[in-house]
Each structure stands twice: as C-alpha cells, then as structure tokens.
Short mmCIF file of C-alpha atoms in Angstrom, two decimals:
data_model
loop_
_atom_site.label_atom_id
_atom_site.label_comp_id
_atom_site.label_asym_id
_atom_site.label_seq_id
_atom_site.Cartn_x
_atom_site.Cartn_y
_atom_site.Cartn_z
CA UNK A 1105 101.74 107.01 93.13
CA UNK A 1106 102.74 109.10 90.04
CA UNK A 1107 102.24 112.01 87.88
CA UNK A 1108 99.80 112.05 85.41
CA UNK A 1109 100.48 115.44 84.57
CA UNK A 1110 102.70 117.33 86.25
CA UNK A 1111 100.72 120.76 86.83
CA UNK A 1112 98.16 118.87 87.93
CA UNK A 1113 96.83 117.22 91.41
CA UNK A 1114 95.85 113.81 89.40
CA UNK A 1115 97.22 110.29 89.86
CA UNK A 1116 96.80 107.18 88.92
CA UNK A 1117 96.99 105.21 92.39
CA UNK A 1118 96.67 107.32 95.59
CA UNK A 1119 99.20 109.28 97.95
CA UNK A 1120 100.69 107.56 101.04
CA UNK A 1121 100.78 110.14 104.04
CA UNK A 1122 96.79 111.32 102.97
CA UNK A 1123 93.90 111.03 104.46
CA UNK A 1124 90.78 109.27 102.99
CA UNK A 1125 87.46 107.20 102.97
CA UNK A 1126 87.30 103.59 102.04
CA UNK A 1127 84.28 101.29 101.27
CA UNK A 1128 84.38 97.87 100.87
CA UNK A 1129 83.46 96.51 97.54
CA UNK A 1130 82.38 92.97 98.40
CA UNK A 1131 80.61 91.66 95.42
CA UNK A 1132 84.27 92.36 93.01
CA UNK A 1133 85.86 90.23 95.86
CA UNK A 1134 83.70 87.33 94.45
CA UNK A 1135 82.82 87.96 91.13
CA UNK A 1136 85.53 85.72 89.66
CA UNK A 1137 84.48 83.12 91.79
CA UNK A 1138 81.27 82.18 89.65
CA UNK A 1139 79.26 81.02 92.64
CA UNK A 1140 76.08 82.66 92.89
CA UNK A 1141 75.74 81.56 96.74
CA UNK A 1142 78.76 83.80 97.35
CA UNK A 1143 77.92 86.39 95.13
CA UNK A 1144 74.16 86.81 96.53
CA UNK A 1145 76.05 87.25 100.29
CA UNK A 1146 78.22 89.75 99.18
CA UNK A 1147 75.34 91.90 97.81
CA UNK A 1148 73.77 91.33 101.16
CA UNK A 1149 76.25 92.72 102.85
CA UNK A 1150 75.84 96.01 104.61
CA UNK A 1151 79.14 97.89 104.18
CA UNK A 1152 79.62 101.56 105.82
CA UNK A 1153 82.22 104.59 104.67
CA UNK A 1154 85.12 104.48 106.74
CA UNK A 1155 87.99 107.50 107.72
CA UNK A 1156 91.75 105.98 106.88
CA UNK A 1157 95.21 107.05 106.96
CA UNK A 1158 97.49 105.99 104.24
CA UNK A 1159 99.80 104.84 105.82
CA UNK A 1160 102.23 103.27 103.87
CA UNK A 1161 101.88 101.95 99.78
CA UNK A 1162 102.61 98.02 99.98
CA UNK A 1163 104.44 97.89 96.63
CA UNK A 1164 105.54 100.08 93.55
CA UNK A 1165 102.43 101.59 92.31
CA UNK A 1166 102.73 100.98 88.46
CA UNK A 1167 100.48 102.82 86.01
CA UNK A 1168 97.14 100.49 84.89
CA UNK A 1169 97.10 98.07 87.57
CA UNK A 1170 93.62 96.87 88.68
CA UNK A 1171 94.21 97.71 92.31
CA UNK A 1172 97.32 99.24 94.55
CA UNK A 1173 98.16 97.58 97.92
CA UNK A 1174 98.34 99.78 101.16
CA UNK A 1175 98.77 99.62 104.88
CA UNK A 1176 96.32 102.06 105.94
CA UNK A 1177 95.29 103.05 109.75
CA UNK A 1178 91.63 103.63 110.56
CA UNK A 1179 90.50 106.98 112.24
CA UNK A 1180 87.95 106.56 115.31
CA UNK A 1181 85.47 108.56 116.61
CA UNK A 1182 85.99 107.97 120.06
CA UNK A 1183 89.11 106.67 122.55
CA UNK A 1184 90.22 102.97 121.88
CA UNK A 1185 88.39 100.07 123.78
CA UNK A 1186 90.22 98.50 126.41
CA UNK A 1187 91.84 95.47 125.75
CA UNK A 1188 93.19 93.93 129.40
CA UNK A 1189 94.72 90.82 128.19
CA UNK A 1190 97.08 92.61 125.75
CA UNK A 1191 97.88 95.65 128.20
CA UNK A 1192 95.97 97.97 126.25
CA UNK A 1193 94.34 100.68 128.02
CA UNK A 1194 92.07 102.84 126.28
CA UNK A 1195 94.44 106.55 126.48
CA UNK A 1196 96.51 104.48 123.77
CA UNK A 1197 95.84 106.63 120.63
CA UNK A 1198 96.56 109.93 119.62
CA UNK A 1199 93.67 113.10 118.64
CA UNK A 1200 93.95 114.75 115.45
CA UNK A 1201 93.82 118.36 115.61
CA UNK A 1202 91.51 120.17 115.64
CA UNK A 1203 90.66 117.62 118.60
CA UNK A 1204 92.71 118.48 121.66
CA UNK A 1205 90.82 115.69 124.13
CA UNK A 1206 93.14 113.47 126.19
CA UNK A 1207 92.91 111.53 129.19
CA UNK A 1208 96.68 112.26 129.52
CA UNK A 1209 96.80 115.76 127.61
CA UNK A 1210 98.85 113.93 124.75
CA UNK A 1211 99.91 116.48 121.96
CA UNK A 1212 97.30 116.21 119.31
CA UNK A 1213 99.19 115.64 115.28
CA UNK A 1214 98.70 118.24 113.37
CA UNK A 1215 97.61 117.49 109.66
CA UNK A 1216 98.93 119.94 106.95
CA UNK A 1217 97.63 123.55 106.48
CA UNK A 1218 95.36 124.67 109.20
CA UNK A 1219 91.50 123.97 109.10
CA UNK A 1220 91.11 121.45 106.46
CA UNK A 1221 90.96 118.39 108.32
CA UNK A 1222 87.26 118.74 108.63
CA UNK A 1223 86.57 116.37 111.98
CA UNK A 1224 86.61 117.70 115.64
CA UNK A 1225 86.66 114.18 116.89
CA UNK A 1226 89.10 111.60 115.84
CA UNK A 1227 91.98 109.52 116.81
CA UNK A 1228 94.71 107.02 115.75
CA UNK A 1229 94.48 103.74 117.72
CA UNK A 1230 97.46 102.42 118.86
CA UNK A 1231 98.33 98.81 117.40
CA UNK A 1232 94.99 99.22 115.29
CA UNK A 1233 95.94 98.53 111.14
CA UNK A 1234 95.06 97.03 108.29
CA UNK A 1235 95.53 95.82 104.98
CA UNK A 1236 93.60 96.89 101.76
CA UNK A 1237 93.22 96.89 98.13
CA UNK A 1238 92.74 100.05 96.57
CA UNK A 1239 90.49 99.87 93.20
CA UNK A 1240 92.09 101.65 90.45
CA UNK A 1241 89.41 103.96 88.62
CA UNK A 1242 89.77 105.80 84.71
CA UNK A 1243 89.20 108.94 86.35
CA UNK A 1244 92.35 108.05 88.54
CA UNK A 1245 92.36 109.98 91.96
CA UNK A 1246 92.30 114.53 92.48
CA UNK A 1247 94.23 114.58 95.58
CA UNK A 1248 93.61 119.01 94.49
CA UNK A 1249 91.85 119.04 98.35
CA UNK A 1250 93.74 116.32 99.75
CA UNK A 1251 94.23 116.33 103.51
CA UNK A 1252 97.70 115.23 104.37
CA UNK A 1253 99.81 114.83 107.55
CA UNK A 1254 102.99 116.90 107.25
CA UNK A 1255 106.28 115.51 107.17
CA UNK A 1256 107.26 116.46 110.73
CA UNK A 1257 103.55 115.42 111.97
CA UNK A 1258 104.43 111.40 110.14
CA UNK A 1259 107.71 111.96 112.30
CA UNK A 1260 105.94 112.64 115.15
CA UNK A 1261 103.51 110.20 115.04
CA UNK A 1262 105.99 107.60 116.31
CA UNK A 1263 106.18 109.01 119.44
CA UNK A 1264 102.93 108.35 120.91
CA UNK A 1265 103.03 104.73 119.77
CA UNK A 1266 106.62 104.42 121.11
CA UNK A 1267 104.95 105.64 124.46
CA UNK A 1268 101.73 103.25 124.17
CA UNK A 1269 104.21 100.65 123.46
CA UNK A 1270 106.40 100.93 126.55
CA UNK A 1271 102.72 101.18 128.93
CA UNK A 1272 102.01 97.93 127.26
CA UNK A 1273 104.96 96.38 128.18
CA UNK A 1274 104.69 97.46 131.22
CA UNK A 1275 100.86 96.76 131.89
CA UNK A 1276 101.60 92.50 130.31
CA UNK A 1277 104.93 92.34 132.56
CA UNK A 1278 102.57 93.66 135.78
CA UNK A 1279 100.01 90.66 134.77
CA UNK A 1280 102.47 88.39 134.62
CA UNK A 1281 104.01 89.07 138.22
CA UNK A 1282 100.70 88.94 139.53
CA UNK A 1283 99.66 85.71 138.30
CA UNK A 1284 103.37 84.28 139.24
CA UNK A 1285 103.93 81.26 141.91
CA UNK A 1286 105.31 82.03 144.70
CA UNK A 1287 109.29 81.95 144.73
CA UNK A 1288 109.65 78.92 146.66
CA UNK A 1289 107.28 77.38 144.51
CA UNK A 1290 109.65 73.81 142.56
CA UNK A 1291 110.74 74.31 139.87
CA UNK A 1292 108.41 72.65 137.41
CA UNK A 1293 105.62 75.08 138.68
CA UNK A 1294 107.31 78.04 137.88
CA UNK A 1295 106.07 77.81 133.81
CA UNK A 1296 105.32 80.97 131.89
CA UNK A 1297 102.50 82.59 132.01
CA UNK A 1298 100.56 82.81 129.00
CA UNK A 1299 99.83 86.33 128.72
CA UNK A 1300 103.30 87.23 129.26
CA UNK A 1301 105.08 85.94 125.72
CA UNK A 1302 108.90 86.79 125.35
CA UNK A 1303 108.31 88.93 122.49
CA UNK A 1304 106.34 91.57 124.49
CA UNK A 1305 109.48 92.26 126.57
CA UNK A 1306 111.88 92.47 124.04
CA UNK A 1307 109.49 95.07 121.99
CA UNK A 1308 109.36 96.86 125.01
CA UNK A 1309 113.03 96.74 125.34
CA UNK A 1310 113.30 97.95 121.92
CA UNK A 1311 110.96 100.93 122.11
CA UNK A 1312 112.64 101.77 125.94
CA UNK A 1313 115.78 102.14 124.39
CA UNK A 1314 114.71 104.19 121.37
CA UNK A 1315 113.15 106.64 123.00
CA UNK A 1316 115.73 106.93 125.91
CA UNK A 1317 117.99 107.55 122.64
CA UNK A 1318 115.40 109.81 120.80
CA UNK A 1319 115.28 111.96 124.62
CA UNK A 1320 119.49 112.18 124.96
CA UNK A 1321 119.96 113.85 121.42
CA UNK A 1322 118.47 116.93 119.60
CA UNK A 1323 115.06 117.65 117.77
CA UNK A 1324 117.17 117.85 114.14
CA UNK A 1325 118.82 114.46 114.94
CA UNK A 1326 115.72 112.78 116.41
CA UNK A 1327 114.22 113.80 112.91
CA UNK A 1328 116.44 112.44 110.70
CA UNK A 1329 117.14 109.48 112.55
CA UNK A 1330 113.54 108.30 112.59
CA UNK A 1331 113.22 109.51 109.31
CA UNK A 1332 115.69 107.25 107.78
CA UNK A 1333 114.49 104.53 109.98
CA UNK A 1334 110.81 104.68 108.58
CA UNK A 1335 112.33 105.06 104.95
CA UNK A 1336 114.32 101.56 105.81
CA UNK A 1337 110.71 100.23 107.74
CA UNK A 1338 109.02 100.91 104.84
CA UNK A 1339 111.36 99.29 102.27
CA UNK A 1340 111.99 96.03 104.35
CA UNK A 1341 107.84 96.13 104.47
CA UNK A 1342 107.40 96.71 100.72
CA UNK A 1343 107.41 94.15 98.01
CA UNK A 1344 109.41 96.24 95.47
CA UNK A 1345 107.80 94.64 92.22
CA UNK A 1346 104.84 92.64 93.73
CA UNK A 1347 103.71 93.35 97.51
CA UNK A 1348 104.02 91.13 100.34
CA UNK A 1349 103.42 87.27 99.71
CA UNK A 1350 99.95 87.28 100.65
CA UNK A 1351 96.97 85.62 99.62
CA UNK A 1352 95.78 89.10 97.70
CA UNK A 1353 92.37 87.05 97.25
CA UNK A 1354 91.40 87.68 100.73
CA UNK A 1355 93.00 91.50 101.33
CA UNK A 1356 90.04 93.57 101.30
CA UNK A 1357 89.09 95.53 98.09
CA UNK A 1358 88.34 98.86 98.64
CA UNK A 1359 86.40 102.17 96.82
CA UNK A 1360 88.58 105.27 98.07
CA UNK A 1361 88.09 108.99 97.75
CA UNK A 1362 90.43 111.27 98.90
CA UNK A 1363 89.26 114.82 98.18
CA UNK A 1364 86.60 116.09 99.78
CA UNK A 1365 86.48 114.18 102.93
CA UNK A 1366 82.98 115.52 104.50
CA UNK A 1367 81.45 115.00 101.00
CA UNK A 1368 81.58 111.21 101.66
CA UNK A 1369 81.21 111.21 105.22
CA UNK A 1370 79.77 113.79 107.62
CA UNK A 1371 81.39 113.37 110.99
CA UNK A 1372 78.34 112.07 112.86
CA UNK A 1373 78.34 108.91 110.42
CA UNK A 1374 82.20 108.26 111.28
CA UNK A 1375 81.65 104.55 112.56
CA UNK A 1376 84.04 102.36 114.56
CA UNK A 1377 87.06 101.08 112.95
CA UNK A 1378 85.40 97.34 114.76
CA UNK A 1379 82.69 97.61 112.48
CA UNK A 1380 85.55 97.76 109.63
CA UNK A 1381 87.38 94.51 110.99
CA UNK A 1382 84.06 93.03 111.35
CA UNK A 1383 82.73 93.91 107.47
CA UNK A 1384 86.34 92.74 106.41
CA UNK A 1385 86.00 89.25 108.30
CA UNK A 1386 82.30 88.65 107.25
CA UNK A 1387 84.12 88.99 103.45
CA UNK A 1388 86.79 87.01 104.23
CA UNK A 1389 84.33 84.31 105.40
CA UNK A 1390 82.19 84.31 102.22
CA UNK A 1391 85.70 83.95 99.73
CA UNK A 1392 86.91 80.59 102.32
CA UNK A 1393 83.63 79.17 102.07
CA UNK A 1394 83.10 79.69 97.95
CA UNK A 1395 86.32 78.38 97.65
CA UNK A 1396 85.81 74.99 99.86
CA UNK A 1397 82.49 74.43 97.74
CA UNK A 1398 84.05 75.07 94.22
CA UNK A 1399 87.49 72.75 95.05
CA UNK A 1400 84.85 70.18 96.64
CA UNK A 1401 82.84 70.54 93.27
CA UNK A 1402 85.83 70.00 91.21
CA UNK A 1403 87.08 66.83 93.13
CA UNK A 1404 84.04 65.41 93.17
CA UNK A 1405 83.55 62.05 91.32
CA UNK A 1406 81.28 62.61 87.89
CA UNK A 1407 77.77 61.35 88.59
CA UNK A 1408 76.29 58.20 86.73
CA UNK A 1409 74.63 58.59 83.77
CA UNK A 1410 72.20 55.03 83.21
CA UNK A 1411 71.09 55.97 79.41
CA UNK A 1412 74.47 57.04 78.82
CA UNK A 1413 76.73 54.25 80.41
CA UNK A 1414 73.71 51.56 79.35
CA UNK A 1415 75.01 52.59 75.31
CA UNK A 1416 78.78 52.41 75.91
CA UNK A 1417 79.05 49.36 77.76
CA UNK A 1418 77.01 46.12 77.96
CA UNK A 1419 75.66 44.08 81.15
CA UNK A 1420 77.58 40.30 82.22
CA UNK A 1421 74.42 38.95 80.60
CA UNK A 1422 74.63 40.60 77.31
CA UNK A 1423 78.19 39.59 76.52
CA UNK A 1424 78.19 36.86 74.09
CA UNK A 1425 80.77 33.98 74.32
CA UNK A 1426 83.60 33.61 71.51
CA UNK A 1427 83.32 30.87 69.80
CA UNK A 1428 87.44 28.95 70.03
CA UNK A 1429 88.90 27.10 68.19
CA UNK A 1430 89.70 24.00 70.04
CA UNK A 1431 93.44 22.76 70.47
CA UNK A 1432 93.21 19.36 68.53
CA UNK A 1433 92.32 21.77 65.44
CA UNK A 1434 95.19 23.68 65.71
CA UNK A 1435 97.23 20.89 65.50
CA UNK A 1436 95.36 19.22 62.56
CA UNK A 1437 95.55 22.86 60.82
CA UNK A 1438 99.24 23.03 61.70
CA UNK A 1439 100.30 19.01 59.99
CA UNK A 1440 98.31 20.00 56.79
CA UNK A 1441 100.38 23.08 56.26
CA UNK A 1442 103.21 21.10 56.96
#
C-alpha cells in the first residue's frame, strides 16, 4: 500500500489490517487462456459478495501492478461448522463487536472507532484463510470510510486462536487415546493413529507454551512481544519483491471495495465463507481443465492433409526408375580417357 497523495485517503493497492468485500472475477482468470469452453464456464458461474479481513499483504505492493497478493480471512455470519476429525468444535472463532454472542462468553475484537463496523453478526473462524488476488483499478482504492481493526485489537486477535489451538490439540490427542490398542497389545499393533499426526502435538506444544509465557509477564510486554513476532511472521511469509512461489494462475482474482461496507453488502446477504472455498475451487477446476486441453492441443500430432501431402510427395507407383549407367561402360569410358 502507498500514498498517492498524502492528504488524502487514496491508494493504489489496498490496506492490510481493513476490512472489505471481495468478488470473484472468474472470466479475467481465463481470458488469457483463449479457450472459449473455459471462458463460457466462467461466465456461468454464479459468484456472491463476500466480508474479508486483510489480513496480511503477500508481497511489496508496487505502484501499477495488475493485481496485489493478500492473505485475507473471511467473516461469517454464523459460528464455525464442526469439524470432528480435525478437533474443531464449532466455539472456535471469535465475534466482532458490536456482536457479543459466545458459547463460551469469549471477548468480542473491537474494530477501530466505535459504530462503524456496520454488522451485528459476524465472526473470525479459527484456522479458516485464504489466498487472493486483488485487481488493481485507475480509480485506485478510498479507504476515507475504511473499517479497520486497531492495533491492539490485531494484537489481540492472537489470543483466541492461541486458545482454539490448544482445544484442538487437545480434542486430536483425546481421539487418538481413544482409538489406541490396548497396552499389552505387541508391538507391531501399536501404529499411529491417523488422525493423530506429530505435527498437531508439537503446534500444540508451541501455542501451550506461548501463552503460559504471554500469562507470566505484563500486558505492555505481551504487546510488544507478539508484536514483533507478527512483524517477523509476516516477513518470513512475504515474498519481498515477488510473493510466495505459487502458481499465481490459480490464486483467486478478486474485485474489492473497502469503503462503504453495507453499500456492497447488506448484512442479511453475508453468505458462508464455504460458499467462497467452493466458488474458488469450481475456478480452480475450470483453469486445470483449459490447461490439460490446450497442452493436449499443442502436443498433438498435425492432422493429414490428402490434397496437400498428394502435391509434395509422390506414391511407390509414381516414382520413375533412373536410368544407370552400367559398370562395363564405366570402364570403357574410363580406357578412352586414358
């Protein structure tokens, strides 16, 4: 994000840390393609406005690009699905104020200024993100009504997930004691369970000791200790000149507004962020697919062309026999020279 003038609320790519609504573009993901097939599903695509958090920009957001990369979190109407094989239970997200509805009574985050966050109903999922594509626009983007979460709210934020985190630990490490042999089962029975992978417990080891650090100091250290950790986080996670290796032909592109939220989206229309993940598979699908037809198109061998091959080259039966010279001539040839 920069400045395009610096008294005014203008840029040319959009702030991380706001709050806005994406739509997917589908028919600019396959444009370049050339294949009509692809194009003609993309425009038959029903796409929906969705509520997003920017979370984090994905690379340095130079002036004039066609598109900036971001990490963005979706905002739900509702609590999270359930989700038993992964320990997720469905108190693992967080309200945003003005909504103050828990199971557990968890602390709603509060975005900036009072009042302008314009939904009554929404929440962060926990382990719910996603990768997009932001298209770059000549008007670039008025972030002069911007809703933003405040500094000490992105701090904050952590928290909750540090908390859903530890549960889920917990709740895959319970599965996997209840679907253990017995202990005087031999040896070679006693293999891991599937839906207990190591990595699970050492992110939950991670995240314990965190936040029994975070609990032993004070609120100003807490703050600048995560702070500095989520500057590093988001360093390590950004491509400084050119994003993250991925294939960038397949990361959603995206229409965003970020002024003006309930212009672009009442909150009665605020859909599911499944019916995002959905819409951004279905385009995903389309882009795999035109690409397997066009490389099988290219490799394919050229077809026969019987007018034009029957010019060029002629049939056994038309070639005519050369008339040689036979050997006794040669030598005949060769004595009279001599």
């Amino acid at each position: 994000m920069a400045d395009s003038d610096a008294s005014s609320m203008i840029y040319h790519s959009p702030s991380p840390g706001a709050y806005a609504v994406i739509r997917l573009n589908p028919v600019e993901m396959v444009r370049h393609l050339q294949y009509q097939d692809a194009v003609a599903q993309a425009r038959a695509m029903r796409t929906k406005t969705y509520l997003i958090y920017l979370h984090r920009e994905m690379a340095l957001p130079f002036p004039d690009q066609p598109w900036y990369r971001f990490e963005v979190l979706p905002i739900a109407p509702c609590l999270r699905p359930s989700d038993d094989a992964r320990g997720i239970t469905s108190d693992m997200c967080a309200p945003i104020y003005p909504n103050i509805s828990h199971p557990s009574g968890r602390t709603p985050l509060h975005p900036e200024f009072e009042g302008l966050f314009p939904y009554t109903n929404c929440y962060y999922w926990f382990e719910t993100k996603a990768t997009v594509r932001v298209r770059s626009r000549p008007e670039e983007f008025d972030e002069t009504h911007a809703v933003t979460l405040r500094p000490m709210g992105r701090v904050k934020m952590k928290q909750p997930f540090i908390e859903c985190g530890l549960q889920m630990g917990e709740n895959t490490q319970a599965m996997t004691r209840s679907t253990a042999p017995d202990v005087g089962a031999p040896p070679s029975m006693q293999a891991p369970h599937p839906l207990a992978p190591p990595m699970n417990v050492s992110i939950s080891t991670r995240l314990r000791r965190a936040s029994v650090a975070s609990s032993s100091s004070s609120n100003s250290s807490f703050t600048t200790n995560i702070q500095a950790r989520s500057s590093l986080e988001d360093l390590a996670i950004m491509g400084i000149f050119s994003g993250p290796n991925d294939d960038v032909g397949l990361v959603p592109l995206v229409d965003l507004w970020i002024s003006e939220l309930e212009d672009h989206l009442r909150q009665e229309d605020i859909p599911s962020p499944l019916e995002m993940f959905a819409e951004f598979a279905e385009i995903v699908r389309i882009v795999q697919e035109a690409r397997i037809r066009s490389y099988a198109a290219m490799m394919a061998p050229a077809p026969y062309d019987v007018d034009h091959d029957a010019d060029v080259f002629c049939t056994p039966n038309e070639l005519k026999p050369r008339r040689m010279r036979s050997f006794s001539s040669l030598l005949i040839g060769h004595a009279d020279h001599a």
